[in-house]
PDB file of C-alpha atoms in Angstrom:
ATOM      1  CA  UNK A   1     132.224 -54.795  39.045  1.00 69.00           C
ATOM      2  CA  UNK A   2     128.912 -54.491  37.166  1.00 71.00           C
ATOM      3  CA  UNK A   3     127.520 -52.253  39.898  1.00 71.00           C
ATOM      4  CA  UNK A   4     130.481 -49.887  39.572  1.00 74.00           C
ATOM      5  CA  UNK A   5     130.072 -49.738  35.783  1.00 68.00           C
ATOM      6  CA  UNK A   6     126.360 -48.991  36.154  1.00 67.00           C
ATOM      7  CA  UNK A   7     127.073 -46.275  38.713  1.00 65.00           C
ATOM      8  CA  UNK A   8     129.654 -44.671  36.407  1.00 63.00           C
ATOM      9  CA  UNK A   9     127.194 -44.786  33.498  1.00 65.00           C
ATOM     10  CA  UNK A  10     124.504 -43.074  35.582  1.00 61.00           C
ATOM     11  CA  UNK A  11     126.965 -40.410  36.672  1.00 63.00           C
ATOM     12  CA  UNK A  12     127.930 -39.728  33.050  1.00 61.00           C
ATOM     13  CA  UNK A  13     124.282 -39.500  31.957  1.00 58.00           C
ATOM     14  CA  UNK A  14     123.365 -37.082  34.711  1.00 58.00           C
ATOM     15  CA  UNK A  15     125.817 -34.552  33.319  1.00 58.00           C
ATOM     16  CA  UNK A  16     124.533 -34.648  29.737  1.00 59.00           C
ATOM     17  CA  UNK A  17     121.336 -32.687  30.418  1.00 56.00           C
ATOM     18  CA  UNK A  18     118.944 -35.392  29.235  1.00 49.00           C
ATOM     19  CA  UNK A  19     115.713 -35.681  31.158  1.00 53.00           C
ATOM     20  CA  UNK A  20     113.047 -38.385  30.902  1.00 49.00           C
ATOM     21  CA  UNK A  21     110.220 -37.472  28.530  1.00 49.00           C
ATOM     22  CA  UNK A  22     107.601 -38.935  30.832  1.00 50.00           C
ATOM     23  CA  UNK A  23     109.210 -37.609  34.013  1.00 47.00           C
ATOM     24  CA  UNK A  24     106.701 -37.222  36.813  1.00 50.00           C
ATOM     25  CA  UNK A  25     104.815 -40.414  35.922  1.00 50.00           C
ATOM     26  CA  UNK A  26     101.043 -40.328  35.649  1.00 51.00           C
ATOM     27  CA  UNK A  27     100.880 -36.818  37.126  1.00 55.00           C
ATOM     28  CA  UNK A  28     103.637 -35.391  34.932  1.00 65.00           C
ATOM     29  CA  UNK A  29     103.054 -32.678  32.344  1.00 67.00           C
ATOM     30  CA  UNK A  30     103.410 -34.997  29.343  1.00 76.00           C
ATOM     31  CA  UNK A  31     101.000 -37.663  30.574  1.00 80.00           C
ATOM     32  CA  UNK A  32      98.356 -35.152  31.694  1.00 81.00           C
ATOM     33  CA  UNK A  33      98.571 -33.217  28.411  1.00 83.00           C
ATOM     34  CA  UNK A  34      98.348 -36.421  26.366  1.00 87.00           C
ATOM     35  CA  UNK A  35      95.268 -37.539  28.308  1.00 86.00           C
ATOM     36  CA  UNK A  36      93.610 -34.186  27.540  1.00 88.00           C
ATOM     37  CA  UNK A  37      93.759 -34.652  23.739  1.00 91.00           C
ATOM     38  CA  UNK A  38      90.503 -35.550  21.994  1.00 91.00           C
ATOM     39  CA  UNK A  39      90.978 -37.362  18.686  1.00 93.00           C
ATOM     40  CA  UNK A  40      88.500 -36.095  16.088  1.00 94.00           C
ATOM     41  CA  UNK A  41      86.866 -38.734  13.845  1.00 94.00           C
ATOM     42  CA  UNK A  42      88.985 -39.671  10.811  1.00 95.00           C
ATOM     43  CA  UNK A  43      87.402 -40.790   7.528  1.00 93.00           C
ATOM     44  CA  UNK A  44      87.607 -44.297   6.084  1.00 92.00           C
ATOM     45  CA  UNK A  45      88.951 -47.657   7.177  1.00 92.00           C
ATOM     46  CA  UNK A  46      92.458 -46.239   7.555  1.00 94.00           C
ATOM     47  CA  UNK A  47      90.960 -43.443   9.666  1.00 95.00           C
ATOM     48  CA  UNK A  48      89.176 -45.900  11.927  1.00 96.00           C
ATOM     49  CA  UNK A  49      92.413 -47.840  12.461  1.00 95.00           C
ATOM     50  CA  UNK A  50      94.409 -44.649  13.019  1.00 96.00           C
ATOM     51  CA  UNK A  51      91.861 -43.182  15.429  1.00 94.00           C
ATOM     52  CA  UNK A  52      91.848 -46.347  17.546  1.00 94.00           C
ATOM     53  CA  UNK A  53      95.648 -46.526  17.555  1.00 95.00           C
ATOM     54  CA  UNK A  54      95.906 -42.878  18.639  1.00 95.00           C
ATOM     55  CA  UNK A  55      93.294 -43.217  21.394  1.00 92.00           C
ATOM     56  CA  UNK A  56      95.011 -46.340  22.728  1.00 91.00           C
ATOM     57  CA  UNK A  57      98.347 -44.543  22.909  1.00 91.00           C
ATOM     58  CA  UNK A  58      97.127 -41.175  24.212  1.00 89.00           C
ATOM     59  CA  UNK A  59      94.599 -42.040  26.873  1.00 79.00           C
ATOM     60  CA  UNK A  60      96.355 -44.977  28.540  1.00 59.00           C
ATOM     61  CA  UNK A  61      93.790 -45.439  31.321  1.00 54.00           C
ATOM     62  CA  UNK A  62      93.320 -41.758  32.116  1.00 60.00           C
ATOM     63  CA  UNK A  63      90.155 -39.734  31.750  1.00 57.00           C
ATOM     64  CA  UNK A  64      90.461 -35.989  31.509  1.00 65.00           C
ATOM     65  CA  UNK A  65      88.458 -33.089  30.152  1.00 81.00           C
ATOM     66  CA  UNK A  66      89.750 -32.388  26.636  1.00 87.00           C
ATOM     67  CA  UNK A  67      92.006 -29.368  26.335  1.00 90.00           C
ATOM     68  CA  UNK A  68      93.085 -30.076  22.762  1.00 92.00           C
ATOM     69  CA  UNK A  69      91.559 -31.640  19.647  1.00 94.00           C
ATOM     70  CA  UNK A  70      93.714 -33.644  17.270  1.00 95.00           C
ATOM     71  CA  UNK A  71      92.554 -33.494  13.656  1.00 96.00           C
ATOM     72  CA  UNK A  72      94.137 -35.950  11.225  1.00 97.00           C
ATOM     73  CA  UNK A  73      93.818 -36.179   7.447  1.00 97.00           C
ATOM     74  CA  UNK A  74      95.154 -39.345   5.846  1.00 96.00           C
ATOM     75  CA  UNK A  75      96.474 -40.083   2.387  1.00 96.00           C
ATOM     76  CA  UNK A  76      96.480 -43.857   1.780  1.00 95.00           C
ATOM     77  CA  UNK A  77      97.821 -45.047  -1.574  1.00 94.00           C
ATOM     78  CA  UNK A  78      98.784 -48.351  -3.152  1.00 91.00           C
ATOM     79  CA  UNK A  79     101.211 -48.212  -6.067  1.00 91.00           C
ATOM     80  CA  UNK A  80     102.263 -51.103  -8.285  1.00 87.00           C
ATOM     81  CA  UNK A  81     106.039 -51.483  -8.533  1.00 84.00           C
ATOM     82  CA  UNK A  82     107.269 -54.697 -10.112  1.00 79.00           C
ATOM     83  CA  UNK A  83     105.820 -55.988 -13.382  1.00 79.00           C
ATOM     84  CA  UNK A  84     105.889 -59.591 -14.551  1.00 80.00           C
ATOM     85  CA  UNK A  85     106.393 -60.678 -18.174  1.00 80.00           C
ATOM     86  CA  UNK A  86     102.585 -60.935 -18.551  1.00 82.00           C
ATOM     87  CA  UNK A  87     102.232 -57.260 -17.513  1.00 74.00           C
ATOM     88  CA  UNK A  88     100.726 -58.121 -14.110  1.00 79.00           C
ATOM     89  CA  UNK A  89     101.937 -56.347 -10.978  1.00 85.00           C
ATOM     90  CA  UNK A  90     104.350 -58.397  -8.858  1.00 85.00           C
ATOM     91  CA  UNK A  91     104.888 -55.977  -5.969  1.00 88.00           C
ATOM     92  CA  UNK A  92     102.991 -53.079  -4.460  1.00 90.00           C
ATOM     93  CA  UNK A  93     103.899 -50.287  -2.104  1.00 93.00           C
ATOM     94  CA  UNK A  94     101.300 -49.045   0.362  1.00 94.00           C
ATOM     95  CA  UNK A  95     101.972 -45.531   1.607  1.00 96.00           C
ATOM     96  CA  UNK A  96     100.160 -43.948   4.538  1.00 96.00           C
ATOM     97  CA  UNK A  97     100.734 -40.251   5.180  1.00 97.00           C
ATOM     98  CA  UNK A  98      99.064 -38.171   7.869  1.00 97.00           C
ATOM     99  CA  UNK A  99      98.798 -34.422   8.220  1.00 97.00           C
ATOM    100  CA  UNK A 100      97.727 -33.592  11.723  1.00 97.00           C
ATOM    101  CA  UNK A 101      96.900 -30.462  13.653  1.00 97.00           C
ATOM    102  CA  UNK A 102      96.606 -30.021  17.398  1.00 96.00           C
ATOM    103  CA  UNK A 103      94.043 -27.358  18.203  1.00 96.00           C
ATOM    104  CA  UNK A 104      93.750 -25.602  21.560  1.00 94.00           C
ATOM    105  CA  UNK A 105      90.037 -25.801  22.378  1.00 93.00           C
ATOM    106  CA  UNK A 106      90.108 -22.691  24.600  1.00 92.00           C
ATOM    107  CA  UNK A 107      91.405 -20.371  21.882  1.00 94.00           C
ATOM    108  CA  UNK A 108      90.749 -22.305  18.682  1.00 93.00           C
ATOM    109  CA  UNK A 109      94.351 -21.815  17.549  1.00 95.00           C
ATOM    110  CA  UNK A 110      96.478 -24.476  15.905  1.00 96.00           C
ATOM    111  CA  UNK A 111      99.378 -25.110  18.283  1.00 95.00           C
ATOM    112  CA  UNK A 112     100.990 -27.913  16.277  1.00 95.00           C
ATOM    113  CA  UNK A 113     100.822 -28.631  12.548  1.00 96.00           C
ATOM    114  CA  UNK A 114     102.933 -31.539  11.287  1.00 96.00           C
ATOM    115  CA  UNK A 115     103.062 -34.639   9.109  1.00 97.00           C
ATOM    116  CA  UNK A 116     103.970 -38.277   9.610  1.00 97.00           C
ATOM    117  CA  UNK A 117     104.117 -41.241   7.301  1.00 96.00           C
ATOM    118  CA  UNK A 118     105.440 -44.640   6.439  1.00 96.00           C
ATOM    119  CA  UNK A 119     105.232 -47.224   3.698  1.00 95.00           C
ATOM    120  CA  UNK A 120     105.270 -51.001   3.319  1.00 94.00           C
ATOM    121  CA  UNK A 121     105.998 -53.400   0.500  1.00 92.00           C
ATOM    122  CA  UNK A 122     103.449 -56.044  -0.470  1.00 89.00           C
ATOM    123  CA  UNK A 123     104.050 -59.120  -2.611  1.00 87.00           C
ATOM    124  CA  UNK A 124     101.261 -59.685  -5.110  1.00 88.00           C
ATOM    125  CA  UNK A 125     100.622 -63.433  -5.345  1.00 85.00           C
ATOM    126  CA  UNK A 126      98.338 -65.555  -7.485  1.00 82.00           C
ATOM    127  CA  UNK A 127      95.562 -65.563  -4.884  1.00 87.00           C
ATOM    128  CA  UNK A 128      93.533 -62.346  -4.899  1.00 87.00           C
ATOM    129  CA  UNK A 129      92.361 -63.100  -1.344  1.00 92.00           C
ATOM    130  CA  UNK A 130      95.963 -63.377  -0.104  1.00 91.00           C
ATOM    131  CA  UNK A 131      96.879 -60.090  -1.765  1.00 89.00           C
ATOM    132  CA  UNK A 132      93.898 -58.282  -0.230  1.00 90.00           C
ATOM    133  CA  UNK A 133      94.754 -59.758   3.183  1.00 93.00           C
ATOM    134  CA  UNK A 134      98.359 -58.556   2.792  1.00 91.00           C
ATOM    135  CA  UNK A 135      97.161 -55.058   1.847  1.00 92.00           C
ATOM    136  CA  UNK A 136      94.915 -54.900   4.926  1.00 94.00           C
ATOM    137  CA  UNK A 137      97.658 -56.234   7.172  1.00 95.00           C
ATOM    138  CA  UNK A 138     100.033 -53.595   5.804  1.00 94.00           C
ATOM    139  CA  UNK A 139      97.432 -50.897   6.542  1.00 95.00           C
ATOM    140  CA  UNK A 140      97.100 -52.103  10.144  1.00 96.00           C
ATOM    141  CA  UNK A 141     100.886 -52.044  10.640  1.00 96.00           C
ATOM    142  CA  UNK A 142     101.242 -48.642   8.976  1.00 96.00           C
ATOM    143  CA  UNK A 143      98.454 -47.192  11.142  1.00 96.00           C
ATOM    144  CA  UNK A 144     100.356 -48.241  14.257  1.00 96.00           C
ATOM    145  CA  UNK A 145     103.676 -46.912  12.960  1.00 97.00           C
ATOM    146  CA  UNK A 146     102.245 -43.538  11.953  1.00 97.00           C
ATOM    147  CA  UNK A 147     100.294 -43.300  15.244  1.00 97.00           C
ATOM    148  CA  UNK A 148     103.561 -43.880  17.125  1.00 96.00           C
ATOM    149  CA  UNK A 149     105.198 -41.053  15.159  1.00 97.00           C
ATOM    150  CA  UNK A 150     102.306 -38.707  15.913  1.00 97.00           C
ATOM    151  CA  UNK A 151     102.284 -39.561  19.625  1.00 95.00           C
ATOM    152  CA  UNK A 152     106.058 -39.068  19.862  1.00 94.00           C
ATOM    153  CA  UNK A 153     105.704 -35.585  18.337  1.00 95.00           C
ATOM    154  CA  UNK A 154     102.765 -34.775  20.620  1.00 94.00           C
ATOM    155  CA  UNK A 155     104.836 -35.876  23.625  1.00 91.00           C
ATOM    156  CA  UNK A 156     107.660 -33.521  22.614  1.00 91.00           C
ATOM    157  CA  UNK A 157     105.098 -30.721  22.266  1.00 90.00           C
ATOM    158  CA  UNK A 158     103.627 -31.540  25.689  1.00 87.00           C
ATOM    159  CA  UNK A 159     107.106 -31.603  27.235  1.00 81.00           C
ATOM    160  CA  UNK A 160     107.967 -28.194  25.770  1.00 80.00           C
ATOM    161  CA  UNK A 161     104.544 -26.844  26.817  1.00 68.00           C
ATOM    162  CA  UNK A 162     105.083 -28.170  30.356  1.00 55.00           C
ATOM    163  CA  UNK A 163     108.473 -26.419  30.580  1.00 50.00           C
ATOM    164  CA  UNK A 164     106.891 -23.005  29.925  1.00 48.00           C
TER     165      UNK A 164
END
Protein backbone atom coordinates (compact mmCIF):
# COMPACT_ATOMS: atom_id res chain seq x y z
CA UNK A 1 0.00 0.00 0.00
CA UNK A 2 2.82 2.42 0.87
CA UNK A 3 4.57 1.64 -2.41
CA UNK A 4 1.43 2.50 -4.37
CA UNK A 5 1.04 5.79 -2.49
CA UNK A 6 4.67 6.68 -3.16
CA UNK A 7 4.29 5.83 -6.84
CA UNK A 8 1.18 8.01 -7.11
CA UNK A 9 2.99 10.88 -5.37
CA UNK A 10 5.91 10.64 -7.81
CA UNK A 11 3.52 10.60 -10.75
CA UNK A 12 1.78 13.73 -9.47
CA UNK A 13 5.10 15.54 -8.93
CA UNK A 14 6.37 14.73 -12.39
CA UNK A 15 3.49 16.67 -13.92
CA UNK A 16 4.02 19.85 -11.90
CA UNK A 17 7.12 21.00 -13.78
CA UNK A 18 9.43 21.08 -10.76
CA UNK A 19 13.00 20.04 -11.39
CA UNK A 20 15.75 19.42 -8.84
CA UNK A 21 17.95 22.46 -8.25
CA UNK A 22 21.10 20.36 -8.10
CA UNK A 23 20.08 18.08 -10.97
CA UNK A 24 23.07 16.51 -12.66
CA UNK A 25 24.97 15.99 -9.40
CA UNK A 26 28.59 17.07 -9.17
CA UNK A 27 28.78 17.72 -12.92
CA UNK A 28 25.53 19.68 -13.10
CA UNK A 29 25.35 23.36 -14.02
CA UNK A 30 24.57 24.55 -10.49
CA UNK A 31 27.38 22.66 -8.76
CA UNK A 32 30.00 23.62 -11.37
CA UNK A 33 28.96 27.29 -11.30
CA UNK A 34 29.01 27.36 -7.49
CA UNK A 35 32.50 25.84 -7.43
CA UNK A 36 33.70 28.57 -9.81
CA UNK A 37 32.81 31.44 -7.42
CA UNK A 38 35.69 33.11 -5.60
CA UNK A 39 34.69 34.80 -2.34
CA UNK A 40 36.48 38.14 -1.95
CA UNK A 41 37.81 38.96 1.55
CA UNK A 42 35.20 40.52 3.85
CA UNK A 43 36.15 42.99 6.59
CA UNK A 44 35.93 42.31 10.32
CA UNK A 45 35.10 39.36 12.54
CA UNK A 46 31.65 39.03 10.99
CA UNK A 47 33.33 39.07 7.57
CA UNK A 48 35.72 36.31 8.54
CA UNK A 49 32.83 34.16 9.77
CA UNK A 50 30.75 34.93 6.68
CA UNK A 51 33.61 34.26 4.28
CA UNK A 52 34.31 30.86 5.85
CA UNK A 53 30.62 29.94 5.84
CA UNK A 54 30.30 30.89 2.16
CA UNK A 55 33.44 29.01 1.11
CA UNK A 56 32.29 25.91 2.99
CA UNK A 57 28.93 25.97 1.22
CA UNK A 58 30.13 26.92 -2.27
CA UNK A 59 33.21 24.82 -2.83
CA UNK A 60 32.07 21.53 -1.28
CA UNK A 61 35.18 19.55 -2.24
CA UNK A 62 35.51 20.91 -5.77
CA UNK A 63 38.37 22.95 -7.16
CA UNK A 64 37.73 25.04 -10.23
CA UNK A 65 39.17 28.10 -11.89
CA UNK A 66 37.14 31.09 -10.69
CA UNK A 67 34.64 32.43 -13.20
CA UNK A 68 32.91 34.78 -10.77
CA UNK A 69 33.88 36.86 -7.73
CA UNK A 70 31.44 37.31 -4.87
CA UNK A 71 31.82 40.63 -3.05
CA UNK A 72 29.96 41.01 0.24
CA UNK A 73 29.52 44.08 2.44
CA UNK A 74 28.13 43.46 5.91
CA UNK A 75 26.19 45.65 8.30
CA UNK A 76 26.35 44.18 11.83
CA UNK A 77 24.45 46.04 14.54
CA UNK A 78 23.44 45.41 18.14
CA UNK A 79 20.46 47.36 19.45
CA UNK A 80 19.21 47.46 23.03
CA UNK A 81 15.50 46.65 23.32
CA UNK A 82 14.23 46.01 26.82
CA UNK A 83 15.07 48.35 29.70
CA UNK A 84 15.04 47.42 33.37
CA UNK A 85 13.89 49.74 36.18
CA UNK A 86 17.55 50.74 36.76
CA UNK A 87 17.82 51.87 33.11
CA UNK A 88 20.06 48.94 32.12
CA UNK A 89 19.38 47.02 28.91
CA UNK A 90 17.62 43.68 29.43
CA UNK A 91 17.50 42.44 25.84
CA UNK A 92 19.44 43.11 22.66
CA UNK A 93 18.82 42.43 19.01
CA UNK A 94 21.76 41.60 16.77
CA UNK A 95 21.09 42.26 13.10
CA UNK A 96 23.34 41.06 10.30
CA UNK A 97 22.62 42.33 6.79
CA UNK A 98 24.64 41.56 3.68
CA UNK A 99 24.68 43.28 0.33
CA UNK A 100 26.38 41.05 -2.17
CA UNK A 101 27.34 41.27 -5.81
CA UNK A 102 28.36 38.47 -8.14
CA UNK A 103 30.82 39.75 -10.72
CA UNK A 104 31.66 37.96 -13.96
CA UNK A 105 35.47 37.98 -14.06
CA UNK A 106 35.61 37.75 -17.88
CA UNK A 107 33.61 40.93 -18.48
CA UNK A 108 33.74 42.70 -15.12
CA UNK A 109 29.95 43.11 -15.10
CA UNK A 110 27.75 42.63 -12.06
CA UNK A 111 25.46 39.71 -12.90
CA UNK A 112 23.69 39.55 -9.53
CA UNK A 113 23.14 42.29 -6.96
CA UNK A 114 21.05 41.36 -3.91
CA UNK A 115 20.72 41.51 -0.14
CA UNK A 116 20.22 39.01 2.65
CA UNK A 117 19.83 39.34 6.37
CA UNK A 118 18.63 37.99 9.66
CA UNK A 119 18.47 38.95 13.30
CA UNK A 120 18.65 37.28 16.71
CA UNK A 121 17.55 38.20 20.20
CA UNK A 122 20.04 38.17 23.06
CA UNK A 123 19.25 38.21 26.78
CA UNK A 124 21.51 40.58 28.69
CA UNK A 125 22.37 38.96 32.03
CA UNK A 126 24.33 40.11 35.05
CA UNK A 127 27.57 38.56 33.81
CA UNK A 128 29.29 40.68 31.17
CA UNK A 129 31.23 37.61 30.00
CA UNK A 130 27.99 35.66 29.42
CA UNK A 131 26.50 38.55 27.47
CA UNK A 132 29.58 38.87 25.25
CA UNK A 133 29.56 35.10 24.67
CA UNK A 134 25.87 35.27 23.70
CA UNK A 135 26.58 38.13 21.28
CA UNK A 136 29.39 36.16 19.62
CA UNK A 137 27.28 33.02 19.46
CA UNK A 138 24.47 35.01 17.83
CA UNK A 139 26.95 36.37 15.26
CA UNK A 140 28.11 32.84 14.41
CA UNK A 141 24.52 31.64 13.94
CA UNK A 142 23.56 34.71 11.90
CA UNK A 143 26.61 34.28 9.65
CA UNK A 144 25.48 30.75 8.83
CA UNK A 145 21.87 31.80 8.24
CA UNK A 146 22.80 34.70 5.96
CA UNK A 147 25.36 32.53 4.11
CA UNK A 148 22.60 29.97 3.48
CA UNK A 149 20.38 32.71 2.04
CA UNK A 150 23.17 33.94 -0.23
CA UNK A 151 24.03 30.43 -1.45
CA UNK A 152 20.36 29.68 -2.16
CA UNK A 153 20.11 32.83 -4.30
CA UNK A 154 23.39 32.01 -6.06
CA UNK A 155 22.07 28.50 -6.79
CA UNK A 156 18.93 29.96 -8.39
CA UNK A 157 21.13 32.26 -10.47
CA UNK A 158 23.34 29.32 -11.51
CA UNK A 159 20.27 27.26 -12.42
CA UNK A 160 18.86 30.06 -14.58
CA UNK A 161 22.31 30.64 -16.13
CA UNK A 162 22.62 26.91 -16.89
CA UNK A 163 19.22 26.91 -18.64
CA UNK A 164 20.36 29.57 -21.13
